[in-house]
mmCIF file of C-alpha atoms and ligand atoms in Angstrom:
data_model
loop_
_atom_site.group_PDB
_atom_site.id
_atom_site.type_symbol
_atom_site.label_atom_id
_atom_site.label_comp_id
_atom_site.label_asym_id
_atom_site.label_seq_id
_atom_site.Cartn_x
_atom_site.Cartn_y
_atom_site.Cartn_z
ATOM 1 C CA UNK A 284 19.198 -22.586 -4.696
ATOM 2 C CA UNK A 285 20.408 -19.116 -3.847
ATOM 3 C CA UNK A 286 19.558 -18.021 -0.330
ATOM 4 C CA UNK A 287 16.756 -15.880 0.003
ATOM 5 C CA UNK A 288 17.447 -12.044 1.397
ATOM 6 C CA UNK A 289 15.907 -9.638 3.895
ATOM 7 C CA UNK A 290 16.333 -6.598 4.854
ATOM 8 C CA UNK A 291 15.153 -5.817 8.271
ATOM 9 C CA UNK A 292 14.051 -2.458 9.553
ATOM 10 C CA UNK A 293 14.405 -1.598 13.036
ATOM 11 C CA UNK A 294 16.574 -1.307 16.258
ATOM 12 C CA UNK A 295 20.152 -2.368 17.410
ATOM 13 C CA UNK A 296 21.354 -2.674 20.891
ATOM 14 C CA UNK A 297 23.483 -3.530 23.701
ATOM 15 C CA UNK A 298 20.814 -6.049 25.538
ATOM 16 C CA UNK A 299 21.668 -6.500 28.969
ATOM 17 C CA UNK A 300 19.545 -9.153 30.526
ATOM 18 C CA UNK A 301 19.784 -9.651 33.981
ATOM 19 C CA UNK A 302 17.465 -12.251 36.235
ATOM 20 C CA UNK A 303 16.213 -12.023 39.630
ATOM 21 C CA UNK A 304 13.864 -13.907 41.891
ATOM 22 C CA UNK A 305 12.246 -10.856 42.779
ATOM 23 C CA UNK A 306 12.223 -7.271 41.209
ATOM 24 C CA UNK A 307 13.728 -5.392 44.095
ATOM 25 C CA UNK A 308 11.299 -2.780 46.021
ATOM 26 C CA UNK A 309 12.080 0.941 45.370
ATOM 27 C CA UNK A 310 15.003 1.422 47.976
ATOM 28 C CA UNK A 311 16.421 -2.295 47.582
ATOM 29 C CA UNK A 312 18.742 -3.801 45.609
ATOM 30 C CA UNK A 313 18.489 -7.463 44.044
ATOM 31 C CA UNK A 314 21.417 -10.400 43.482
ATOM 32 C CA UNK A 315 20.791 -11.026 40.025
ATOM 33 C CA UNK A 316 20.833 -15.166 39.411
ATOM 34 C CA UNK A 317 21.519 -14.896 35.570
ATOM 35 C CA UNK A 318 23.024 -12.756 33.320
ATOM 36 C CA UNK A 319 23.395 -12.292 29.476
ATOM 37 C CA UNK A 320 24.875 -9.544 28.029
ATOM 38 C CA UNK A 321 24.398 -9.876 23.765
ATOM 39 C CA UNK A 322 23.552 -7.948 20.416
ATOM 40 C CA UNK A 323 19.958 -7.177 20.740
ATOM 41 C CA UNK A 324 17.216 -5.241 19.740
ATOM 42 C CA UNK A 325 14.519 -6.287 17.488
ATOM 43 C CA UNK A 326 15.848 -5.428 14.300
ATOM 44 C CA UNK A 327 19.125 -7.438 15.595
ATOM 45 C CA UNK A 328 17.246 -10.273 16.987
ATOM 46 C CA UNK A 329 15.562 -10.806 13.553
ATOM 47 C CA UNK A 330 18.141 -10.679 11.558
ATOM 48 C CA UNK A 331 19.944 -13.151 13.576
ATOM 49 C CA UNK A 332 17.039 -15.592 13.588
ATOM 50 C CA UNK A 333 17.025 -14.957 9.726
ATOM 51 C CA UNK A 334 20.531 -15.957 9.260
ATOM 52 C CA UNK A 335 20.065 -18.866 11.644
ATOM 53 C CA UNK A 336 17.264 -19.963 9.015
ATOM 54 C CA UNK A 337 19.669 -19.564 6.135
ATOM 55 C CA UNK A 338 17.665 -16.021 5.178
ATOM 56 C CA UNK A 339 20.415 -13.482 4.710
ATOM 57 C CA UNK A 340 19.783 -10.700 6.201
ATOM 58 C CA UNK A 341 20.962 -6.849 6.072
ATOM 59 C CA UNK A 342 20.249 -4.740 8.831
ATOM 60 C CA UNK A 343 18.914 -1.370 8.732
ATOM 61 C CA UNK A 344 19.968 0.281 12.081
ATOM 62 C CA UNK A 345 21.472 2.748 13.864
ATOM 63 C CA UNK A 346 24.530 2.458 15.881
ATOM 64 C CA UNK A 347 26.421 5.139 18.144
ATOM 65 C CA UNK A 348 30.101 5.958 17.161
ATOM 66 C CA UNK A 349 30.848 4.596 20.110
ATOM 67 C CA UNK A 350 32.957 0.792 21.405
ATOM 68 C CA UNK A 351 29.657 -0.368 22.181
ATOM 69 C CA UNK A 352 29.008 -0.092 18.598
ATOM 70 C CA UNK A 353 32.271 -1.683 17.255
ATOM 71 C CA UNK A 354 31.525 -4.970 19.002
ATOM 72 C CA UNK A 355 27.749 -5.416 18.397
ATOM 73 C CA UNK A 356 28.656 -4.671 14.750
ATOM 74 C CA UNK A 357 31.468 -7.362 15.109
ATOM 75 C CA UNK A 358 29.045 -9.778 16.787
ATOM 76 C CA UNK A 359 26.325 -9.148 13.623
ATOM 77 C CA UNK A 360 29.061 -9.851 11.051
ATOM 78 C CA UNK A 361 29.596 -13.216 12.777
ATOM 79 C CA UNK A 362 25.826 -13.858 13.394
ATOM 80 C CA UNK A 363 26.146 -13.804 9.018
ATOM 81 C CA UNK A 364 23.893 -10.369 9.114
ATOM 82 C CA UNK A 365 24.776 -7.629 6.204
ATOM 83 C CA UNK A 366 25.481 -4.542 8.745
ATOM 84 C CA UNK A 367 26.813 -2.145 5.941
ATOM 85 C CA UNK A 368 23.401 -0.499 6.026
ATOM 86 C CA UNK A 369 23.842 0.000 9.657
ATOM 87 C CA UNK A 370 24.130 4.014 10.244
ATOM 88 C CA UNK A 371 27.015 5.006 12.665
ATOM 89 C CA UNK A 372 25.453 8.243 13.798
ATOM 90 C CA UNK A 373 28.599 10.800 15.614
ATOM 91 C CA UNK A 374 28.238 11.912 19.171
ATOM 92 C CA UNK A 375 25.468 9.085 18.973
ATOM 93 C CA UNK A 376 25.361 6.337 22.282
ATOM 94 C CA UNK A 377 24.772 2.887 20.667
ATOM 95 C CA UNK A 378 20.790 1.927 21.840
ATOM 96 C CA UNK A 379 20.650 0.105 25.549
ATOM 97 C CA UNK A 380 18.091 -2.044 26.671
ATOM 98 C CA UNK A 381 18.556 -3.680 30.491
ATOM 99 C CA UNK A 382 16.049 -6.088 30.941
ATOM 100 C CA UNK A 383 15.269 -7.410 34.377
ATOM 101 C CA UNK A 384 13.600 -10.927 34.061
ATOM 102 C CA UNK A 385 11.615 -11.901 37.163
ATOM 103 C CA UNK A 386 11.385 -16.193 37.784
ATOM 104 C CA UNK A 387 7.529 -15.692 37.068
ATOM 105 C CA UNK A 388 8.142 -14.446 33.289
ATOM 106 C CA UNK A 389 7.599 -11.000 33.934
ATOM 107 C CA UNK A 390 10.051 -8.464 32.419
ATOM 108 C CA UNK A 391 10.811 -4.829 33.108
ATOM 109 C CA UNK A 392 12.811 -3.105 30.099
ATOM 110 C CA UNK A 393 14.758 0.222 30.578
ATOM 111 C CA UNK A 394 15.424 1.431 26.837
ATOM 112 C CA UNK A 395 17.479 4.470 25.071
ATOM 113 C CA UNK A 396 17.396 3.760 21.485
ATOM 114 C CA UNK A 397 18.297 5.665 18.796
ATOM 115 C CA UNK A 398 15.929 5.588 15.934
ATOM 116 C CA UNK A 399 15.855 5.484 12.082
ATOM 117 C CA UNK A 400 14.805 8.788 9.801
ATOM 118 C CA UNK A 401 13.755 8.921 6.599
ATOM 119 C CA UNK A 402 17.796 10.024 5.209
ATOM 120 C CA UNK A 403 18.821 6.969 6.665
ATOM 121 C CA UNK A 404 15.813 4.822 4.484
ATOM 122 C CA UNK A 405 17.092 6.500 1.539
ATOM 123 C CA UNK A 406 20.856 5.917 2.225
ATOM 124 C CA UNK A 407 19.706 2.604 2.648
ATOM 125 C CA UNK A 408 17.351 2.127 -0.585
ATOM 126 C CA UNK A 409 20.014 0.069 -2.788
ATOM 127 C CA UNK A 410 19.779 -2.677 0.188
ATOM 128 C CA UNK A 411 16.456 -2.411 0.644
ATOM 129 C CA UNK A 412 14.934 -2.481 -2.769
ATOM 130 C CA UNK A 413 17.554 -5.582 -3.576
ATOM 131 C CA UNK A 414 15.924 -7.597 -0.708
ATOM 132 C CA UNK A 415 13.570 -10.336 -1.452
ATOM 133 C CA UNK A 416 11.520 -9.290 1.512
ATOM 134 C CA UNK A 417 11.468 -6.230 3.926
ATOM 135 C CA UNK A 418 10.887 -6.420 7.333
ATOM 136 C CA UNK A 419 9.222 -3.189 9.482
ATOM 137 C CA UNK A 420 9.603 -2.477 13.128
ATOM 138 C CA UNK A 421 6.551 -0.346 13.639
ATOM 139 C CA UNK A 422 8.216 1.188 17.060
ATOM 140 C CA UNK A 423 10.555 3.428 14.579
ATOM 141 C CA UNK A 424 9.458 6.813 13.195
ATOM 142 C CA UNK A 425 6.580 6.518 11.186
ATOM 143 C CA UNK A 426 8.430 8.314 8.616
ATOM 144 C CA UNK A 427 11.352 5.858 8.245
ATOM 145 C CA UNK A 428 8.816 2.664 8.139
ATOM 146 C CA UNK A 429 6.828 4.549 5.723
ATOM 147 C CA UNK A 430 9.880 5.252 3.180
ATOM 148 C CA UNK A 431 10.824 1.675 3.484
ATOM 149 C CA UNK A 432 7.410 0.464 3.089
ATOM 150 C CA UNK A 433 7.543 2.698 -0.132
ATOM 151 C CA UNK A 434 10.969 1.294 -1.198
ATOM 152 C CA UNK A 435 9.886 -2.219 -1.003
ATOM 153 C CA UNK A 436 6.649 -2.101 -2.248
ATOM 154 C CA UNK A 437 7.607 -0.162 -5.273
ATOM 155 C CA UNK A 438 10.640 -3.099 -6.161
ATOM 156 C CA UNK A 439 8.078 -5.425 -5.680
ATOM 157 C CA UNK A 440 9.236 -7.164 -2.512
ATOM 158 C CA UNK A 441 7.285 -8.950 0.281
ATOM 159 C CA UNK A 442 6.652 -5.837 2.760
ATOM 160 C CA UNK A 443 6.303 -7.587 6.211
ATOM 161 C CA UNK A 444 4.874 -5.009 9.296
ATOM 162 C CA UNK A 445 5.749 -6.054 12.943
ATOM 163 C CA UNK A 446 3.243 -4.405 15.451
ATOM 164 C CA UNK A 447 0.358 -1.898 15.031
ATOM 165 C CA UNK A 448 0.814 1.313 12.788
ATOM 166 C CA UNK A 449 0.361 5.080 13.904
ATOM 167 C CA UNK A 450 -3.175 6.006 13.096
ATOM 168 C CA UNK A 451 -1.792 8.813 11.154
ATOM 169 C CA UNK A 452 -0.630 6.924 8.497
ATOM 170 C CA UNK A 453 -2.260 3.535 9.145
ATOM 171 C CA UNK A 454 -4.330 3.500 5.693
ATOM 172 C CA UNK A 455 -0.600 4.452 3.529
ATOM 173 C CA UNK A 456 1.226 1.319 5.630
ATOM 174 C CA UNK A 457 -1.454 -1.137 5.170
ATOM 175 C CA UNK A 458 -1.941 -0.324 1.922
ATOM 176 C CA UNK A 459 1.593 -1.295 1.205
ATOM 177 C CA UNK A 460 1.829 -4.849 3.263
ATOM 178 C CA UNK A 461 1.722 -8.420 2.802
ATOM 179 C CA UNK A 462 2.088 -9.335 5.767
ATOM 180 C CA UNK A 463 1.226 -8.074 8.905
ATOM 181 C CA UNK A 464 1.787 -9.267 12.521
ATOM 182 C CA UNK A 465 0.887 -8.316 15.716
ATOM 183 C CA UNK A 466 1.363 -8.972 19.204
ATOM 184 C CA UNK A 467 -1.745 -9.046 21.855
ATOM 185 C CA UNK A 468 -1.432 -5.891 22.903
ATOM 186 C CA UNK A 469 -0.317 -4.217 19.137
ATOM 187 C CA UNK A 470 -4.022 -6.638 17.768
ATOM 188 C CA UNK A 471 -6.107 -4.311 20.099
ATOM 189 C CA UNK A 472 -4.604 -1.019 18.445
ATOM 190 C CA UNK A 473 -4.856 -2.862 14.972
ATOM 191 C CA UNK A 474 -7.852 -3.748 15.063
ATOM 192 C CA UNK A 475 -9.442 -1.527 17.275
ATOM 193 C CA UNK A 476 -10.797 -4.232 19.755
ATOM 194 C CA UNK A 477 -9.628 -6.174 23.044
ATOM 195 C CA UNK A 478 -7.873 -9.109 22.144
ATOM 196 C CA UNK A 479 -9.845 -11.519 24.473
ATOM 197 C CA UNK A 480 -12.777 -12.073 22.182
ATOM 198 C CA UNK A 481 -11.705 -14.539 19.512
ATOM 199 C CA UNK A 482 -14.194 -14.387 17.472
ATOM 200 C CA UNK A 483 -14.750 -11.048 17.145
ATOM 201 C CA UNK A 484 -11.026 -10.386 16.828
ATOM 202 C CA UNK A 485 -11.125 -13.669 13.766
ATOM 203 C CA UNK A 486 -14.092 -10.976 11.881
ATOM 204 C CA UNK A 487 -11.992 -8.022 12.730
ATOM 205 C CA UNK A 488 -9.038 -9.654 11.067
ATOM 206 C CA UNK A 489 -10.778 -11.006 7.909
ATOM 207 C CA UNK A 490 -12.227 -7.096 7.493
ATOM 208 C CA UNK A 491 -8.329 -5.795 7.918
ATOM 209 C CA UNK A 492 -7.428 -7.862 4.462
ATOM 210 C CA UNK A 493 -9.778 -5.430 2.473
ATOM 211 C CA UNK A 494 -7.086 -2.607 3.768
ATOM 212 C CA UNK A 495 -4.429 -4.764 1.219
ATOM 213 C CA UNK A 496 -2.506 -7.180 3.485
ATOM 214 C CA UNK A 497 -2.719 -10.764 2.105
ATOM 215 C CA UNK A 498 -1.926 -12.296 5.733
ATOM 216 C CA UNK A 499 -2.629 -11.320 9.062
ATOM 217 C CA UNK A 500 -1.014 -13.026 12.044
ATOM 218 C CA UNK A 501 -1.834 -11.498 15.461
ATOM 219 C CA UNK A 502 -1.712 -13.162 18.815
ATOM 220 C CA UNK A 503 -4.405 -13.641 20.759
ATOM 221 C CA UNK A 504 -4.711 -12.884 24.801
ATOM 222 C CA UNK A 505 -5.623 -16.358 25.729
ATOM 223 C CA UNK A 506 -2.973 -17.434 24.043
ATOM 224 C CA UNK A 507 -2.521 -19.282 20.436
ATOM 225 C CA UNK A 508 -1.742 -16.812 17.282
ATOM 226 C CA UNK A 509 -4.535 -16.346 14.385
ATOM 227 C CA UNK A 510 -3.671 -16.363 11.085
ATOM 228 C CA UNK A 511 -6.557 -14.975 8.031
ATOM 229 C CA UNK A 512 -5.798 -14.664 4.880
ATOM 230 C CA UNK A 513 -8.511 -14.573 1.746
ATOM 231 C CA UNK A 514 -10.982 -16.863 2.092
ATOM 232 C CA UNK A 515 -8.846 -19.113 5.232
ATOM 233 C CA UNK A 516 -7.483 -19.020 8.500
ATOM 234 C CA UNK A 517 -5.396 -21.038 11.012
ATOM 235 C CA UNK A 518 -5.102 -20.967 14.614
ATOM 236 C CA UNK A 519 -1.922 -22.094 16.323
ATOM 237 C CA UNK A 520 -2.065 -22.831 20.075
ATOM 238 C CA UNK A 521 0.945 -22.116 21.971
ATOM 239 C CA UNK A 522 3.072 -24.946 22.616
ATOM 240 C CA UNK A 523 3.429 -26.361 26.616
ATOM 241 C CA UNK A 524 6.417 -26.063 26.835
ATOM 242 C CA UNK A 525 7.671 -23.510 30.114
ATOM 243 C CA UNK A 526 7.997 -19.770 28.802
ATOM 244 C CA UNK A 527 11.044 -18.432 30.578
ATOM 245 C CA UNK A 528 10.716 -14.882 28.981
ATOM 246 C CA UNK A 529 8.584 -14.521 25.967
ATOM 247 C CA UNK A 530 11.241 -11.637 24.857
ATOM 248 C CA UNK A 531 11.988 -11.977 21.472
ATOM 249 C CA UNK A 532 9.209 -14.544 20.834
ATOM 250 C CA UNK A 533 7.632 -12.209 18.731
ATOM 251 C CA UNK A 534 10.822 -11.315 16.683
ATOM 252 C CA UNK A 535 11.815 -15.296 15.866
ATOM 253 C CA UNK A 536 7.988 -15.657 14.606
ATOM 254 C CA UNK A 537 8.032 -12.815 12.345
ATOM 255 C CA UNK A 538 11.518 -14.099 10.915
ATOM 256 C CA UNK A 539 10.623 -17.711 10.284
ATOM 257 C CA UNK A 540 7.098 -16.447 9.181
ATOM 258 C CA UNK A 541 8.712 -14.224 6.131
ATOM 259 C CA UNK A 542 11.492 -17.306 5.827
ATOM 260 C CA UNK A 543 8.850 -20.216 4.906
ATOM 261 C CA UNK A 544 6.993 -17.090 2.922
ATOM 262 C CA UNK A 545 9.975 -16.365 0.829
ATOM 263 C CA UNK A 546 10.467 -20.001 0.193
ATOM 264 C CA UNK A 547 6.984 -20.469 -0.930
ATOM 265 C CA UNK A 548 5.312 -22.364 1.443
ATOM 266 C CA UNK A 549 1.968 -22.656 1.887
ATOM 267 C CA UNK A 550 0.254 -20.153 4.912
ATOM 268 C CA UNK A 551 -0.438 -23.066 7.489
ATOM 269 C CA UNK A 552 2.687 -24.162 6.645
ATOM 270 C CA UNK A 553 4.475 -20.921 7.579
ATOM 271 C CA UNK A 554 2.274 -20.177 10.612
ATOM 272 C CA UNK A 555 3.037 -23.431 12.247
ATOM 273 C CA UNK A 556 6.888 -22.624 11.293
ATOM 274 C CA UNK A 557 6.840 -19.174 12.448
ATOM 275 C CA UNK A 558 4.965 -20.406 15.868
ATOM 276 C CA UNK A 559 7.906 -22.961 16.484
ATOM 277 C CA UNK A 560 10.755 -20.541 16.065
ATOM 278 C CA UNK A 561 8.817 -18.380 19.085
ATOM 279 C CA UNK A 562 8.261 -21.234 21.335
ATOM 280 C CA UNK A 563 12.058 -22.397 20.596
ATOM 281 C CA UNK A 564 13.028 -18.592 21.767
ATOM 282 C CA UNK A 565 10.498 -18.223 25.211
ATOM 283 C CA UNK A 566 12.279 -21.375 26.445
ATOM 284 C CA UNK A 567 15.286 -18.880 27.369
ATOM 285 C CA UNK A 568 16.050 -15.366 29.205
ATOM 286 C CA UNK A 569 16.636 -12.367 27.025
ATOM 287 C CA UNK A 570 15.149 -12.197 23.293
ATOM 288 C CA UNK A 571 18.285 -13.455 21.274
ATOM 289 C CA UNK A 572 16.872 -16.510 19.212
ATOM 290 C CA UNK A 573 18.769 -19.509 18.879
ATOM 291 C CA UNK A 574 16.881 -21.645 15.775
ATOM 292 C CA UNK A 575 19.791 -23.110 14.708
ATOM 293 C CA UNK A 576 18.701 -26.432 15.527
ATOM 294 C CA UNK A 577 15.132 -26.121 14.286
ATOM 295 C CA UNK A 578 14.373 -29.110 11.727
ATOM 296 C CA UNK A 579 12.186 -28.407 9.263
ATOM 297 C CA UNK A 580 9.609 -31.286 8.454
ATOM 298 C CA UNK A 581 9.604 -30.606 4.534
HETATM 299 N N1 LIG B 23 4.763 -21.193 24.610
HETATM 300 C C1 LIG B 23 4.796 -20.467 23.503
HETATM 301 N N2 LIG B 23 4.937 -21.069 22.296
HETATM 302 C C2 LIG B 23 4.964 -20.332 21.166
HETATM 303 N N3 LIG B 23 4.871 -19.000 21.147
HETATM 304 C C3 LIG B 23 4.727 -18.361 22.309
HETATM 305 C C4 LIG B 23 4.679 -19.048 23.540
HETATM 306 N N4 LIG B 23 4.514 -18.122 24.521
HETATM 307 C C5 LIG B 23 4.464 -16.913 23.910
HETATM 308 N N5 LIG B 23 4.580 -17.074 22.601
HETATM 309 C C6 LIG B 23 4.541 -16.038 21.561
HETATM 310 O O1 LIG B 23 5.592 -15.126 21.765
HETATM 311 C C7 LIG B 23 5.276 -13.966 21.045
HETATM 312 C C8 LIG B 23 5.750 -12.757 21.796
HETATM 313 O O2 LIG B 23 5.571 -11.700 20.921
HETATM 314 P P1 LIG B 23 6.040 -10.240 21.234
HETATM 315 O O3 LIG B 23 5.415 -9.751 22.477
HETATM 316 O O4 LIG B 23 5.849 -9.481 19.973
HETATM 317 O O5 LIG B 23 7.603 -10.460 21.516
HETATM 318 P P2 LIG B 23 8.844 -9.545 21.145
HETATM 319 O O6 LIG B 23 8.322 -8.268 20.573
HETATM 320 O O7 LIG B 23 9.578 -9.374 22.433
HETATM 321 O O8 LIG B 23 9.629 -10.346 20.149
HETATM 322 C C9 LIG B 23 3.766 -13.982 20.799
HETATM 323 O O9 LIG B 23 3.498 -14.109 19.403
HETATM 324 C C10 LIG B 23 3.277 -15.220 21.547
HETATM 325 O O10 LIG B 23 2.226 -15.838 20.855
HETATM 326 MG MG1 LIG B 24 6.913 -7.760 19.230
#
């Protein structure tokens, strides 16, 4: 069988992760005990988790004209991710994020990112509508995610949202999904409700389908992710296994979500496959997956 495709919408950067026992004080400085300097970013850290699920991926990013950009472009060729979508904007700094990663599993990010606009969508649309599914960062311009949306929607693809649209254009996006996922914090803004009240959040989720999403995956504050789709649901607890840095737990579940979709398995199926590729990826400082030894049960 030919390899399913994805393009993914969304950021590229240097990710500098650097551990301490202690964030330092204002005034202080720290001894960091780890360090992990990688290709990151969440539009980067899902394509690499698609590629590690035999999903190829192309990325739809921006990069500076800068070295910085030369390797992480280097380092996504050999992660097996498309990057001739990838934008090298001039007099452009490739996107940063340091991360400082506390032993408690608390993170601080410091981020400058350059972000996606609608020219570089429609550069892009040949890759995009070719895709068998499109995933959307929902931290770029709503413009960009909107054009994409648009793009893959209109070839027909599976349109896959990651986080909580702008309200401004909430009923458009929706309207164009099959998938959407959230985060704890993104489900409150979705769905207009704290996050700690399962059931009404389950009620809130099952009304969201009527806006045209067929699945709805959001995590909830206690822990455990909820999935509703017409007329069922599944929830996953989270596995008990230590969480090191949940960083990029949300970008490995949104990959092997839209992988098992694309492949046609069933929605329990896919949420209990998209809810090991996170727990495989909080086991580990910084938010670069590493799924290549995930076994699949079917
Ligand atoms: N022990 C765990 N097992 C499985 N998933 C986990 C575990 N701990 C946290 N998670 C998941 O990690 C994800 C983190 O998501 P998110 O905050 O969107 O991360 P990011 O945006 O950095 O990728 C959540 O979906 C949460 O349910
Ligand atoms: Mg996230």
């Amino acid at each position: 069988m030919t390899p399913p495709t994805a393009a993914v919408v969304g950021q590229l950067a240097r990710d500098l992760v650097l551990t301490v026992d202690r964030v330092p004080d204002a005034g202080a400085s720290a001894s960091a005990t780890g360090r992990r300097e990688q290709l990151g970013g969440k539009g980067a850290n899902q394509a690499v988790a698609l590629a590690q699920l035999g999903v190829r991926p192309t990325l739809v990013a921006v990069a500076g004209d800068d070295v910085i950009g030369d390797v992480l472009l280097d380092q996504a060729r050999r992660d097996g991710i498309d990057t001739s979508a990838v934008v090298r904007r001039r007099d452009t700094l490739t996107g940063v994020i340091v991360e400082v990663l506390a032993a408690d599993a608390t993170y601080r990010y410091v981020e400058d990112l350059p972000l996606l606009g609608p020219a570089d969508i429609a550069a892009a649309d040949g890759r995009i509508r070719r895709a068998d599914a499109v995933l959307l960062q929902l931290q770029q311009p709503p413009e960009a995610v909107l054009a994409a949306a648009r793009i893959g929607r209109d070839a027909g693809r599976l349109v896959v949202l990651d986080g909580a649209p702008a309200d401004a254009d909430r009923d458009e996006l929706l309207g164009l999904a099959d998938v959407v996922r959230a985060d704890d914090k993104e489900a409150e803004l979705l769905l207009g409700l704290p996050a700690d009240d399962p059931d009404r959040v389950r009620d809130a989720a099952h009304d969201l389908l009527k806006a045209g999403p067929k699945l709805i995956a959001v995590a909830l504050a206690e822990g455990g992710n909820l999935f509703v789709w017409a007329g069922g649901e599944i929830l996953v607890p989270l596995g008990d296994d230590p969480v090191i840095d949940t960083t990029g737990g949300g970008d490995a579940f949104v990959a092997a979500l839209t992988d098992a979709l694309l492949r046609g398995r069933s929605y329990p199926d896919a949420a209990r496959w998209a809810n090991r590729a996170s727990a495989a990826t909080v086991g580990h400082a910084g938010g670069r997956p590493d799924l290549t030894g995930l076994v699949r049960h079917v």
